[in-house]
Amino acid sequence: KPAKAVTPTPQETRPVIHRDTPRRRPEDDAGWDEVSDWYGEYQTSGRSDHFAEVIVPGTVGLLEPRPGERILDIACGEGRLADAITNRGAAVTGIDASPTLIDLATKRKLNGGRFAVGDARKLDEMPEDLRAEPFDAATCVMALMNINPISDVLEGASKLLRPGGRFVAVLLHPAFRSPARSSWGWEGERASRQKQYRRVDAYLSAAAEPIIMNPGEVASGKKPVQTLTHHRPLEHYVKAFGAAGLMIDDLEEWPSRRRSEPGPRADEENRARREIPMFLCVRAVKA
């Protein structure tokens, strides 16, 4: 006899999602100081077009800094975002785990900029004079996916924000740009008629992947610069924001603005690049 059909319960049809943050490993605590020389030079050389054309202007646009506001820049790096924010008349306090990057940020001598070495997961250990008053807003740009766990960062930021204070975070889009889990592909035989698509091999499970930050330079024979990137599904971020008392009120998805060199695939590459976002920007408000 044919097997009797069994209708699965709603619970059985739900995907299995591991919500626990992976155990912290020694390399999670290393910070970016070991790659800070490369990163600082990269940011100040004009080669980081994603930051110049997409990330910095997009962050400032969603943050909407106002003259006189106090803004905390978490994982501030060499101060590029802080520079743009202080140009709007706001004061910026930047914190980063890398002494080298903090030194570069300090050397910018920004009007209203103050910088200190510190762990983004331990914001309550910032110097007392830097956290004596609540902040009007906070940012964490292209860093949450390099930090584990993110709950410590979000809860620490929430405690330092005034009620109604804004928090803006930018990260690689977890649905489309997860390292080692997504890639570009082509279908069709004739180059002029091919379609480019984004392939996603895994999404719901959390993972940590070593990433080569300078693949172009490595191809030319230079030493690889490696960091650790944590993939988390979008719901992980949403729940972590909510648990920290940060209510998401806006979200933007940003594509790369690069354009391909002329060729038979150029138009299709540009089309696909515009359609599949590279970055995710989230704005939240402290409840």
mmCIF file of C-alpha atoms in Angstrom:
data_model
loop_
_atom_site.group_PDB
_atom_site.id
_atom_site.type_symbol
_atom_site.label_atom_id
_atom_site.label_comp_id
_atom_site.label_asym_id
_atom_site.label_seq_id
_atom_site.Cartn_x
_atom_site.Cartn_y
_atom_site.Cartn_z
ATOM 1 C CA LYS A 1 0.000 0.000 0.000
ATOM 2 C CA PRO A 2 1.184 3.557 -0.619
ATOM 3 C CA ALA A 3 2.429 5.315 2.444
ATOM 4 C CA LYS A 4 -0.126 7.504 4.136
ATOM 5 C CA ALA A 5 0.540 11.182 3.508
ATOM 6 C CA VAL A 6 1.455 13.072 6.640
ATOM 7 C CA THR A 7 0.964 16.814 6.770
ATOM 8 C CA PRO A 8 3.910 18.387 8.587
ATOM 9 C CA THR A 9 3.146 20.672 11.482
ATOM 10 C CA PRO A 10 4.148 24.357 11.194
ATOM 11 C CA GLN A 11 7.018 23.680 13.579
ATOM 12 C CA GLU A 12 8.381 20.920 11.321
ATOM 13 C CA THR A 13 8.319 23.111 8.230
ATOM 14 C CA ARG A 14 10.408 25.864 9.789
ATOM 15 C CA PRO A 15 14.116 25.924 8.942
ATOM 16 C CA VAL A 16 16.533 24.951 11.674
ATOM 17 C CA ILE A 17 18.370 28.090 12.690
ATOM 18 C CA HIS A 18 21.286 28.050 15.091
ATOM 19 C CA ARG A 19 20.965 31.324 16.966
ATOM 20 C CA ASP A 20 23.872 30.884 19.360
ATOM 21 C CA THR A 21 26.899 33.023 18.626
ATOM 22 C CA PRO A 22 29.893 30.786 17.805
ATOM 23 C CA ARG A 23 32.388 30.496 20.628
ATOM 24 C CA ARG A 24 34.873 33.369 20.664
ATOM 25 C CA ARG A 25 38.250 32.325 19.356
ATOM 26 C CA PRO A 26 41.694 33.870 19.993
ATOM 27 C CA GLU A 27 41.781 35.452 16.542
ATOM 28 C CA ASP A 28 38.507 37.268 17.319
ATOM 29 C CA ASP A 29 40.368 39.318 19.920
ATOM 30 C CA ALA A 30 43.309 40.229 17.720
ATOM 31 C CA GLY A 31 41.712 43.377 16.290
ATOM 32 C CA TRP A 32 42.940 44.921 13.058
ATOM 33 C CA ASP A 33 46.291 46.191 14.297
ATOM 34 C CA GLU A 34 48.142 43.413 12.459
ATOM 35 C CA VAL A 35 46.690 44.689 9.155
ATOM 36 C CA SER A 36 46.487 48.349 10.140
ATOM 37 C CA ASP A 37 49.424 49.495 8.004
ATOM 38 C CA TRP A 38 47.801 48.081 4.880
ATOM 39 C CA TYR A 39 44.328 49.331 5.843
ATOM 40 C CA GLY A 40 45.491 52.837 6.691
ATOM 41 C CA GLU A 41 47.391 53.162 3.437
ATOM 42 C CA TYR A 42 44.433 51.756 1.499
ATOM 43 C CA GLN A 43 41.993 54.259 2.987
ATOM 44 C CA THR A 44 44.227 57.285 2.498
ATOM 45 C CA SER A 45 45.467 56.363 -0.985
ATOM 46 C CA GLY A 46 42.194 57.077 -2.781
ATOM 47 C CA ARG A 47 41.892 53.420 -3.853
ATOM 48 C CA SER A 48 38.893 52.624 -1.635
ATOM 49 C CA ASP A 49 36.227 53.755 -4.088
ATOM 50 C CA HIS A 50 33.493 51.891 -2.201
ATOM 51 C CA PHE A 51 34.103 54.080 0.840
ATOM 52 C CA ALA A 52 34.401 57.291 -1.135
ATOM 53 C CA GLU A 53 31.422 56.788 -3.447
ATOM 54 C CA VAL A 54 29.017 54.623 -1.456
ATOM 55 C CA ILE A 55 29.753 53.964 2.216
ATOM 56 C CA VAL A 56 30.746 57.364 3.601
ATOM 57 C CA PRO A 57 28.158 59.511 1.775
ATOM 58 C CA GLY A 58 25.461 56.889 2.394
ATOM 59 C CA THR A 59 26.235 56.674 6.103
ATOM 60 C CA VAL A 60 26.260 60.436 6.538
ATOM 61 C CA GLY A 61 22.989 60.670 4.634
ATOM 62 C CA LEU A 62 21.185 58.171 6.876
ATOM 63 C CA LEU A 63 22.855 59.415 10.062
ATOM 64 C CA GLU A 64 21.989 63.075 9.364
ATOM 65 C CA PRO A 65 24.551 64.546 11.798
ATOM 66 C CA ARG A 66 23.652 67.975 13.105
ATOM 67 C CA PRO A 67 25.912 70.788 14.332
ATOM 68 C CA GLY A 68 26.691 70.416 18.005
ATOM 69 C CA GLU A 69 25.777 66.743 18.269
ATOM 70 C CA ARG A 70 28.045 64.220 19.985
ATOM 71 C CA ILE A 71 28.561 61.106 17.869
ATOM 72 C CA LEU A 72 30.350 57.892 18.787
ATOM 73 C CA ASP A 73 32.173 56.178 15.896
ATOM 74 C CA ILE A 74 32.714 52.536 16.896
ATOM 75 C CA ALA A 75 35.600 50.774 15.115
ATOM 76 C CA CYS A 76 36.465 54.150 13.618
ATOM 77 C CA GLY A 77 39.586 52.987 11.789
ATOM 78 C CA GLU A 78 41.791 55.826 10.544
ATOM 79 C CA GLY A 79 39.014 58.407 10.894
ATOM 80 C CA ARG A 80 37.644 58.706 7.375
ATOM 81 C CA LEU A 81 33.994 58.685 8.437
ATOM 82 C CA ALA A 82 34.757 60.936 11.414
ATOM 83 C CA ASP A 83 36.234 63.456 8.984
ATOM 84 C CA ALA A 84 32.989 63.578 7.000
ATOM 85 C CA ILE A 85 30.867 63.873 10.158
ATOM 86 C CA THR A 86 32.896 66.674 11.726
ATOM 87 C CA ASN A 87 32.568 68.555 8.439
ATOM 88 C CA ARG A 88 28.852 68.709 9.274
ATOM 89 C CA GLY A 89 29.606 70.459 12.571
ATOM 90 C CA ALA A 90 29.187 67.467 14.872
ATOM 91 C CA ALA A 91 31.762 66.307 17.422
ATOM 92 C CA VAL A 92 33.047 62.736 17.019
ATOM 93 C CA THR A 93 34.512 60.359 19.560
ATOM 94 C CA GLY A 94 36.193 57.469 17.770
ATOM 95 C CA ILE A 95 37.219 54.160 19.306
ATOM 96 C CA ASP A 96 39.152 51.336 17.655
ATOM 97 C CA ALA A 97 41.104 48.312 18.848
ATOM 98 C CA SER A 98 44.086 49.210 16.670
ATOM 99 C CA PRO A 99 46.584 51.708 18.183
ATOM 100 C CA THR A 100 48.041 52.252 14.716
ATOM 101 C CA LEU A 101 44.698 53.266 13.227
ATOM 102 C CA ILE A 102 43.883 55.488 16.203
ATOM 103 C CA ASP A 103 47.236 57.206 15.700
ATOM 104 C CA LEU A 104 46.335 57.848 12.050
ATOM 105 C CA ALA A 105 42.924 59.202 13.055
ATOM 106 C CA THR A 106 44.454 61.499 15.662
ATOM 107 C CA LYS A 107 46.903 62.859 13.101
ATOM 108 C CA ARG A 108 43.960 64.145 11.069
ATOM 109 C CA LYS A 109 43.541 66.815 13.772
ATOM 110 C CA LEU A 110 39.819 67.006 13.174
ATOM 111 C CA ASN A 111 37.944 69.903 14.721
ATOM 112 C CA GLY A 112 35.747 68.204 17.296
ATOM 113 C CA GLY A 113 37.385 64.807 16.871
ATOM 114 C CA ARG A 114 38.699 62.724 19.779
ATOM 115 C CA PHE A 115 40.049 59.198 19.462
ATOM 116 C CA ALA A 116 40.965 56.403 21.861
ATOM 117 C CA VAL A 117 42.114 52.797 21.706
ATOM 118 C CA GLY A 118 39.455 50.426 22.952
ATOM 119 C CA ASP A 119 37.480 47.229 22.380
ATOM 120 C CA ALA A 120 34.121 47.774 20.655
ATOM 121 C CA ARG A 121 32.720 45.000 22.886
ATOM 122 C CA LYS A 122 33.729 46.884 26.042
ATOM 123 C CA LEU A 123 32.495 50.419 25.466
ATOM 124 C CA ASP A 124 31.884 50.870 29.194
ATOM 125 C CA GLU A 125 35.681 50.797 29.620
ATOM 126 C CA MET A 126 36.197 53.914 27.491
ATOM 127 C CA PRO A 127 37.929 56.767 29.334
ATOM 128 C CA GLU A 128 35.442 58.423 31.668
ATOM 129 C CA ASP A 129 35.826 61.855 30.075
ATOM 130 C CA LEU A 130 34.787 60.434 26.689
ATOM 131 C CA ARG A 131 31.574 58.836 27.946
ATOM 132 C CA ALA A 132 30.572 61.243 30.692
ATOM 133 C CA GLU A 133 27.629 62.561 28.646
ATOM 134 C CA PRO A 134 25.229 60.510 26.506
ATOM 135 C CA PHE A 135 25.812 60.528 22.776
ATOM 136 C CA ASP A 136 23.240 61.786 20.278
ATOM 137 C CA ALA A 137 24.171 59.110 17.742
ATOM 138 C CA ALA A 138 26.597 56.264 17.076
ATOM 139 C CA THR A 139 27.973 54.511 14.015
ATOM 140 C CA CYS A 140 29.628 51.179 13.328
ATOM 141 C CA VAL A 141 30.666 50.984 9.680
ATOM 142 C CA MET A 142 31.942 47.825 7.977
ATOM 143 C CA ALA A 143 32.922 46.322 11.315
ATOM 144 C CA LEU A 144 30.074 44.291 12.852
ATOM 145 C CA MET A 145 30.849 41.344 10.580
ATOM 146 C CA ASN A 146 34.419 41.345 11.938
ATOM 147 C CA ILE A 147 33.336 41.406 15.598
ATOM 148 C CA ASN A 148 32.145 38.534 17.761
ATOM 149 C CA PRO A 149 29.775 38.695 19.554
ATOM 150 C CA ILE A 150 27.858 41.696 18.220
ATOM 151 C CA SER A 151 25.485 41.749 21.204
ATOM 152 C CA ASP A 152 28.220 43.309 23.354
ATOM 153 C CA VAL A 153 28.717 46.105 20.807
ATOM 154 C CA LEU A 154 25.032 46.909 20.397
ATOM 155 C CA GLU A 155 24.237 46.788 24.112
ATOM 156 C CA GLY A 156 27.266 48.936 24.912
ATOM 157 C CA ALA A 157 26.303 51.508 22.296
ATOM 158 C CA SER A 158 22.699 51.573 23.484
ATOM 159 C CA LYS A 159 23.792 52.358 27.041
ATOM 160 C CA LEU A 160 25.855 55.310 25.833
ATOM 161 C CA LEU A 161 23.082 56.802 23.669
ATOM 162 C CA ARG A 162 20.500 59.246 24.919
ATOM 163 C CA PRO A 163 16.846 58.174 24.592
ATOM 164 C CA GLY A 164 15.928 58.668 20.945
ATOM 165 C CA GLY A 165 19.589 58.515 19.937
ATOM 166 C CA ARG A 166 20.386 57.095 16.508
ATOM 167 C CA PHE A 167 22.592 54.134 15.625
ATOM 168 C CA VAL A 168 23.760 53.504 12.043
ATOM 169 C CA ALA A 169 25.550 50.317 11.023
ATOM 170 C CA VAL A 170 26.890 49.299 7.609
ATOM 171 C CA LEU A 171 27.908 45.759 6.685
ATOM 172 C CA LEU A 172 28.372 43.516 3.693
ATOM 173 C CA HIS A 173 24.914 42.442 2.618
ATOM 174 C CA PRO A 174 24.445 39.108 4.430
ATOM 175 C CA ALA A 175 22.016 37.723 1.852
ATOM 176 C CA PHE A 176 24.056 38.359 -1.297
ATOM 177 C CA ARG A 177 27.674 39.079 -0.377
ATOM 178 C CA SER A 178 28.603 36.503 2.218
ATOM 179 C CA PRO A 179 32.252 35.513 1.679
ATOM 180 C CA ALA A 180 32.772 31.894 0.596
ATOM 181 C CA ARG A 181 28.975 31.441 0.432
ATOM 182 C CA SER A 182 28.031 33.565 -2.565
ATOM 183 C CA SER A 183 29.561 34.234 -5.961
ATOM 184 C CA TRP A 184 28.866 35.527 -9.466
ATOM 185 C CA GLY A 185 27.858 33.129 -12.226
ATOM 186 C CA TRP A 186 26.938 33.259 -15.902
ATOM 187 C CA GLU A 187 24.343 31.464 -17.998
ATOM 188 C CA GLY A 188 24.147 31.317 -21.773
ATOM 189 C CA GLU A 189 26.726 30.522 -24.441
ATOM 190 C CA ARG A 190 27.250 33.736 -26.411
ATOM 191 C CA ALA A 191 29.016 36.405 -24.370
ATOM 192 C CA SER A 192 26.863 39.207 -25.772
ATOM 193 C CA ARG A 193 23.663 37.409 -24.725
ATOM 194 C CA GLN A 194 24.757 35.926 -21.404
ATOM 195 C CA LYS A 195 23.056 36.771 -18.124
ATOM 196 C CA GLN A 196 24.961 37.265 -14.892
ATOM 197 C CA TYR A 197 23.470 36.069 -11.638
ATOM 198 C CA ARG A 198 24.422 35.931 -7.972
ATOM 199 C CA ARG A 199 24.707 32.434 -6.565
ATOM 200 C CA VAL A 200 24.012 31.865 -2.841
ATOM 201 C CA ASP A 201 25.152 28.500 -1.479
ATOM 202 C CA ALA A 202 24.308 29.004 2.208
ATOM 203 C CA TYR A 203 22.628 31.675 4.279
ATOM 204 C CA LEU A 204 20.871 30.689 7.535
ATOM 205 C CA SER A 205 23.795 29.079 9.367
ATOM 206 C CA ALA A 206 26.361 31.279 11.075
ATOM 207 C CA ALA A 207 30.005 30.884 10.107
ATOM 208 C CA ALA A 208 33.404 32.557 10.368
ATOM 209 C CA GLU A 209 35.559 32.787 7.256
ATOM 210 C CA PRO A 210 39.155 33.992 6.765
ATOM 211 C CA ILE A 211 39.136 36.650 4.051
ATOM 212 C CA ILE A 212 41.956 37.916 1.843
ATOM 213 C CA MET A 213 41.477 41.700 1.757
ATOM 214 C CA ASN A 214 43.862 42.402 -1.133
ATOM 215 C CA PRO A 215 43.240 39.703 -3.760
ATOM 216 C CA GLY A 216 44.433 41.934 -6.607
ATOM 217 C CA GLU A 217 47.754 42.578 -4.902
ATOM 218 C CA VAL A 218 48.146 38.894 -4.033
ATOM 219 C CA ALA A 219 47.708 38.047 -7.717
ATOM 220 C CA SER A 220 50.644 40.377 -8.378
ATOM 221 C CA GLY A 221 52.828 38.555 -5.880
ATOM 222 C CA LYS A 222 52.309 40.684 -2.758
ATOM 223 C CA LYS A 223 51.762 39.300 0.731
ATOM 224 C CA PRO A 224 48.101 38.508 1.540
ATOM 225 C CA VAL A 225 46.307 40.612 4.151
ATOM 226 C CA GLN A 226 43.880 38.356 5.985
ATOM 227 C CA THR A 227 41.042 39.093 8.419
ATOM 228 C CA LEU A 228 38.189 37.053 9.872
ATOM 229 C CA THR A 229 34.622 37.746 8.726
ATOM 230 C CA HIS A 230 31.523 36.408 10.481
ATOM 231 C CA HIS A 231 28.451 35.578 8.453
ATOM 232 C CA ARG A 232 25.121 35.964 10.233
ATOM 233 C CA PRO A 233 21.657 35.918 8.655
ATOM 234 C CA LEU A 234 19.680 39.138 8.670
ATOM 235 C CA GLU A 235 17.357 37.957 11.426
ATOM 236 C CA HIS A 236 20.368 37.592 13.727
ATOM 237 C CA TYR A 237 21.107 41.299 13.340
ATOM 238 C CA VAL A 238 17.469 42.354 13.723
ATOM 239 C CA LYS A 239 17.038 40.355 16.923
ATOM 240 C CA ALA A 240 20.341 41.604 18.340
ATOM 241 C CA PHE A 241 19.341 45.215 17.674
ATOM 242 C CA GLY A 242 15.982 44.672 19.355
ATOM 243 C CA ALA A 243 17.504 42.937 22.369
ATOM 244 C CA ALA A 244 19.767 45.962 22.858
ATOM 245 C CA GLY A 245 16.801 48.348 22.819
ATOM 246 C CA LEU A 246 17.613 49.659 19.342
ATOM 247 C CA MET A 247 14.490 49.817 17.177
ATOM 248 C CA ILE A 248 15.212 49.736 13.432
ATOM 249 C CA ASP A 249 13.440 52.611 11.664
ATOM 250 C CA ASP A 250 15.195 52.661 8.282
ATOM 251 C CA LEU A 251 17.213 50.374 6.042
ATOM 252 C CA GLU A 252 19.002 50.872 2.744
ATOM 253 C CA GLU A 253 20.676 48.440 0.339
ATOM 254 C CA TRP A 254 23.561 49.870 -1.664
ATOM 255 C CA PRO A 255 25.063 48.466 -4.863
ATOM 256 C CA SER A 256 28.622 49.021 -5.975
ATOM 257 C CA ARG A 257 29.110 51.991 -8.288
ATOM 258 C CA ARG A 258 31.992 50.464 -10.183
ATOM 259 C CA ARG A 259 31.671 50.074 -13.944
ATOM 260 C CA SER A 260 33.241 47.388 -16.089
ATOM 261 C CA GLU A 261 35.763 48.089 -18.799
ATOM 262 C CA PRO A 262 34.231 48.053 -22.321
ATOM 263 C CA GLY A 263 33.666 44.549 -23.623
ATOM 264 C CA PRO A 264 30.961 42.094 -24.701
ATOM 265 C CA ARG A 265 29.916 41.424 -21.089
ATOM 266 C CA ALA A 266 30.268 44.970 -19.754
ATOM 267 C CA ASP A 267 26.623 46.034 -20.033
ATOM 268 C CA GLU A 268 25.408 42.862 -18.361
ATOM 269 C CA GLU A 269 28.003 43.125 -15.585
ATOM 270 C CA ASN A 270 26.952 46.715 -14.915
ATOM 271 C CA ARG A 271 23.276 45.733 -14.886
ATOM 272 C CA ALA A 272 23.835 42.875 -12.436
ATOM 273 C CA ARG A 273 26.069 45.035 -10.248
ATOM 274 C CA ARG A 274 23.336 47.663 -9.959
ATOM 275 C CA GLU A 275 20.658 45.064 -9.155
ATOM 276 C CA ILE A 276 22.437 43.002 -6.483
ATOM 277 C CA PRO A 277 23.312 45.145 -3.443
ATOM 278 C CA MET A 278 26.770 44.945 -1.948
ATOM 279 C CA PHE A 279 26.154 46.738 1.345
ATOM 280 C CA LEU A 280 23.353 46.879 3.893
ATOM 281 C CA CYS A 281 22.855 50.003 6.001
ATOM 282 C CA VAL A 282 20.604 49.878 9.059
ATOM 283 C CA ARG A 283 19.461 52.808 11.166
ATOM 284 C CA ALA A 284 17.969 52.247 14.593
ATOM 285 C CA VAL A 285 16.709 54.485 17.389
ATOM 286 C CA LYS A 286 17.184 53.884 21.104
ATOM 287 C CA ALA A 287 13.782 53.158 22.578
#
